[in-house]
């Protein structure tokens, strides 16, 4: 791909973000000179976030892995000697075979999340390898698990209100989301709506940029969203502001929801949320009166106690208040289900019924006695030492001398320092992928715009080679990105679009329409096409039943709740190696004052 003339190539940014921007990357002599947002893309609209404009710093980072490496010092030190791909993969195969001989294939644990990966670099050739091996399976719980279950239980992942339709809303509620950091393309639509007279409510413990510009900010104590939402639901029913006509036609469980909400007066909820009951009542009135009203439900609320019930209660609000059926009314959660792409067909191997390890319990799994023990850990598309809970235990587990750890990543991550073998991965500017934007619902092509750095290789190549070396390859396996994609999209006659269109423009709008009106153009994808306000499956699973409030043991101590939200300079821990300085802790000035803490002090936080 060398070229002396500057060239501009189109691709998409698959980093974990709702926006899935379309990019125009300019290169000279094969090196990136500029990364810009494509002006033609209806959501990107010609601008992108700062961190992706500077993504070349990551591509050319000093900490970039450029060759496979074998550990030379103690685990954790991060000292590796360069080895060839052949040596590295030979070693991986030897270790996997040894683990299988000693304990069976469940002793192999693949650990990946793939938040910043599309359909080709995650759950394709990698999944085929681990399924055929019969390795342990991983429950992907580190993000979106409670919210996703809530959304699915209520609405079967019905498409949400499109960001451009926010301009039609009279009231916008941003609940546990901070799009100024976590998906910037929603912000201008909110600002435009405000200029046109729309009101803005933000429910967030922190004073986020949108909270500062809101008509009403509910700075609730983290973990109390469920009782806040239930108090509004109770009030809607009690004051006859609930939309009984809508509920009888389109919902199940309304009577049960009303019963469960009935104890949550504004006073009781406000006491737990540590705000004034008057604020809750003000919010309930604003929400009841405004039409259209839309709720942007984020992922912040799921990161605390009661998160699943909280997300369920928040997403039940538009049904109870009858906010659907108009443009700019309803809610947005995730639109990742906009495209039904058959990943099993691409994997070409059914899922085995092997042991499931919860990724949030990696430390425990590595340290505690389990049968079989995890003796080979294969980490890719993830950096658990930075992103998974109980860091100290994970670190201890990674230090186990009888554990063989492979880390396949673009840079020397926190986790990679504990690896026995590191494998260098390409970035999205160097490989092919296809991804659905979980905010936009667009399907986009990630196309390589430059040669791979050093000896780095894409996931699909490395996992296909490992499959081959383990003797597990079959002639009918789709291996190349194009072949995998063909399997994902299925035969021609089932589609209302052509793959050529996608290759041409780089993106396709969601097949359900770019801006569907909920309960007019789209209905819940549940068996009866109704919203299930108290889904039985969730009710069984939630501790104490759905909408049960589990008190925070620290509520009446002077402990504070630690929040570690998305920031503008990293994506989870990705790009973290570029942010050398210490992470600032933000405290409310009053909370700081009573603890004798001043601006610039060094503090120790723990839980
Ligand atoms: N720049 C950038 N963008 C990202 C990411 C990133 O790391 N950096 N991460 C990506 C990923 S993986 C995800 S999942 C999304 C997440 O994007 P968001 O949905 O915006 O989630 P968070 O940033 O975790 O939290 C959002 C807000 O919730 C608040 N919050 C915390 N606890 C509670 C609570 O109990 N109740 C309420 N009501 N609010 C609470 C936080 O203060 C924060 O302002 O962003 C994606 N986009
Ligand atoms: N303290 C704290 N913890 C968090 C969060 C937080 O905000 N604060 N956020 C939570 C959330 S919302 C999420 S989604 C999770 C995410 O947690 P992780 O899944 O660990 O995500 P990242 O930290 O982005 O790490 C992804 C890694 O994959 C690598 N990678 C990217 N693409 C490829 C590829 O094609 N091939 C290979 N081999 N490697 C690749 C990147 O270089 C990066 O090191 O973290 C959660 N944990
Ligand atoms: Mo996430």
mmCIF file of C-alpha atoms and ligand atoms in Angstrom, residues 16-18 51 113 143-144 175-179 181-183 203-206 208 220-225 297-304 438 563-573, ligand 1:
data_model
loop_
_atom_site.group_PDB
_atom_site.id
_atom_site.type_symbol
_atom_site.label_atom_id
_atom_site.label_comp_id
_atom_site.label_asym_id
_atom_site.label_seq_id
_atom_site.Cartn_x
_atom_site.Cartn_y
_atom_site.Cartn_z
ATOM 1 C CA UNK A 16 -16.354 0.910 21.665
ATOM 2 C CA UNK A 17 -18.698 3.868 21.227
ATOM 3 C CA UNK A 18 -22.314 4.232 20.049
ATOM 4 C CA UNK A 51 -8.778 10.718 20.700
ATOM 5 C CA UNK A 113 -14.709 -8.777 25.426
ATOM 6 C CA UNK A 143 -20.532 -4.220 30.428
ATOM 7 C CA UNK A 144 -24.124 -4.040 29.205
ATOM 8 C CA UNK A 175 -30.243 9.106 32.397
ATOM 9 C CA UNK A 176 -26.872 7.654 33.420
ATOM 10 C CA UNK A 177 -25.156 8.644 30.191
ATOM 11 C CA UNK A 178 -22.463 11.191 29.493
ATOM 12 C CA UNK A 179 -22.390 11.563 25.715
ATOM 13 C CA UNK A 181 -17.349 11.738 26.630
ATOM 14 C CA UNK A 182 -18.964 8.507 25.530
ATOM 15 C CA UNK A 183 -20.539 9.297 22.134
ATOM 16 C CA UNK A 203 -30.072 12.061 36.108
ATOM 17 C CA UNK A 204 -26.443 11.631 37.121
ATOM 18 C CA UNK A 205 -24.545 11.748 40.416
ATOM 19 C CA UNK A 206 -21.922 13.882 38.712
ATOM 20 C CA UNK A 208 -21.591 16.332 33.724
ATOM 21 C CA UNK A 220 -28.832 11.083 42.901
ATOM 22 C CA UNK A 221 -26.740 8.723 44.981
ATOM 23 C CA UNK A 222 -25.379 5.956 42.702
ATOM 24 C CA UNK A 223 -27.399 2.760 42.903
ATOM 25 C CA UNK A 224 -30.723 4.440 43.715
ATOM 26 C CA UNK A 225 -32.099 4.868 40.171
ATOM 27 C CA UNK A 297 -30.785 5.506 28.908
ATOM 28 C CA UNK A 298 -27.043 5.034 29.393
ATOM 29 C CA UNK A 299 -24.893 2.385 31.014
ATOM 30 C CA UNK A 300 -23.868 4.383 34.087
ATOM 31 C CA UNK A 301 -26.744 3.127 36.211
ATOM 32 C CA UNK A 302 -25.938 -0.543 35.663
ATOM 33 C CA UNK A 303 -22.507 -0.153 37.204
ATOM 34 C CA UNK A 304 -23.932 -0.106 40.708
ATOM 35 C CA UNK A 438 -24.815 0.378 18.835
ATOM 36 C CA UNK A 563 -17.518 6.069 39.856
ATOM 37 C CA UNK A 564 -15.099 5.365 37.000
ATOM 38 C CA UNK A 565 -16.989 6.543 33.929
ATOM 39 C CA UNK A 566 -15.934 6.803 30.310
ATOM 40 C CA UNK A 567 -13.449 9.607 29.733
ATOM 41 C CA UNK A 568 -12.681 11.576 26.603
ATOM 42 C CA UNK A 569 -9.041 10.480 26.374
ATOM 43 C CA UNK A 570 -9.392 6.690 26.507
ATOM 44 C CA UNK A 571 -11.880 4.013 25.474
ATOM 45 C CA UNK A 572 -12.098 1.808 28.545
ATOM 46 C CA UNK A 573 -8.352 1.137 28.944
HETATM 47 N N1 LIG B 1 -14.478 8.439 25.058
HETATM 48 C C1 LIG B 1 -15.004 7.292 25.445
HETATM 49 N N2 LIG B 1 -16.175 6.870 24.910
HETATM 50 C C2 LIG B 1 -16.710 5.697 25.308
HETATM 51 C C3 LIG B 1 -16.070 4.887 26.262
HETATM 52 C C4 LIG B 1 -14.850 5.354 26.828
HETATM 53 O O1 LIG B 1 -14.250 4.710 27.718
HETATM 54 N N3 LIG B 1 -14.365 6.561 26.388
HETATM 55 N N4 LIG B 1 -16.624 3.701 26.649
HETATM 56 C C5 LIG B 1 -17.602 3.115 25.757
HETATM 57 C C6 LIG B 1 -18.331 2.067 26.456
HETATM 58 S S1 LIG B 1 -17.538 0.557 26.626
HETATM 59 C C7 LIG B 1 -19.555 2.253 26.986
HETATM 60 S S2 LIG B 1 -20.351 0.951 27.728
HETATM 61 C C8 LIG B 1 -20.221 3.535 26.878
HETATM 62 C C9 LIG B 1 -20.722 4.014 28.242
HETATM 63 O O2 LIG B 1 -21.228 5.283 28.112
HETATM 64 P P1 LIG B 1 -22.218 5.902 29.178
HETATM 65 O O3 LIG B 1 -23.553 5.288 29.079
HETATM 66 O O4 LIG B 1 -22.158 7.374 29.029
HETATM 67 O O5 LIG B 1 -21.627 5.302 30.558
HETATM 68 P P2 LIG B 1 -20.576 5.774 31.659
HETATM 69 O O6 LIG B 1 -19.570 6.726 31.112
HETATM 70 O O7 LIG B 1 -20.100 4.569 32.346
HETATM 71 O O8 LIG B 1 -21.501 6.521 32.698
HETATM 72 C C10 LIG B 1 -22.381 7.551 32.279
HETATM 73 C C11 LIG B 1 -22.743 8.437 33.417
HETATM 74 O O9 LIG B 1 -23.410 7.674 34.411
HETATM 75 C C12 LIG B 1 -23.118 8.227 35.668
HETATM 76 N N5 LIG B 1 -23.411 7.246 36.721
HETATM 77 C C13 LIG B 1 -22.580 6.448 37.411
HETATM 78 N N6 LIG B 1 -23.263 5.724 38.318
HETATM 79 C C14 LIG B 1 -24.569 6.067 38.180
HETATM 80 C C15 LIG B 1 -25.782 5.666 38.820
HETATM 81 O O10 LIG B 1 -25.815 4.825 39.716
HETATM 82 N N7 LIG B 1 -26.938 6.248 38.386
HETATM 83 C C16 LIG B 1 -26.956 7.195 37.403
HETATM 84 N N8 LIG B 1 -28.123 7.717 37.036
HETATM 85 N N9 LIG B 1 -25.832 7.602 36.798
HETATM 86 C C17 LIG B 1 -24.659 7.036 37.164
HETATM 87 C C18 LIG B 1 -21.671 8.635 35.571
HETATM 88 O O11 LIG B 1 -21.412 9.698 36.478
HETATM 89 C C19 LIG B 1 -21.543 9.062 34.110
HETATM 90 O O12 LIG B 1 -21.603 10.469 33.957
HETATM 91 O O13 LIG B 1 -19.364 4.543 26.368
HETATM 92 C C20 LIG B 1 -18.589 4.151 25.254
HETATM 93 N N10 LIG B 1 -17.904 5.326 24.775
#
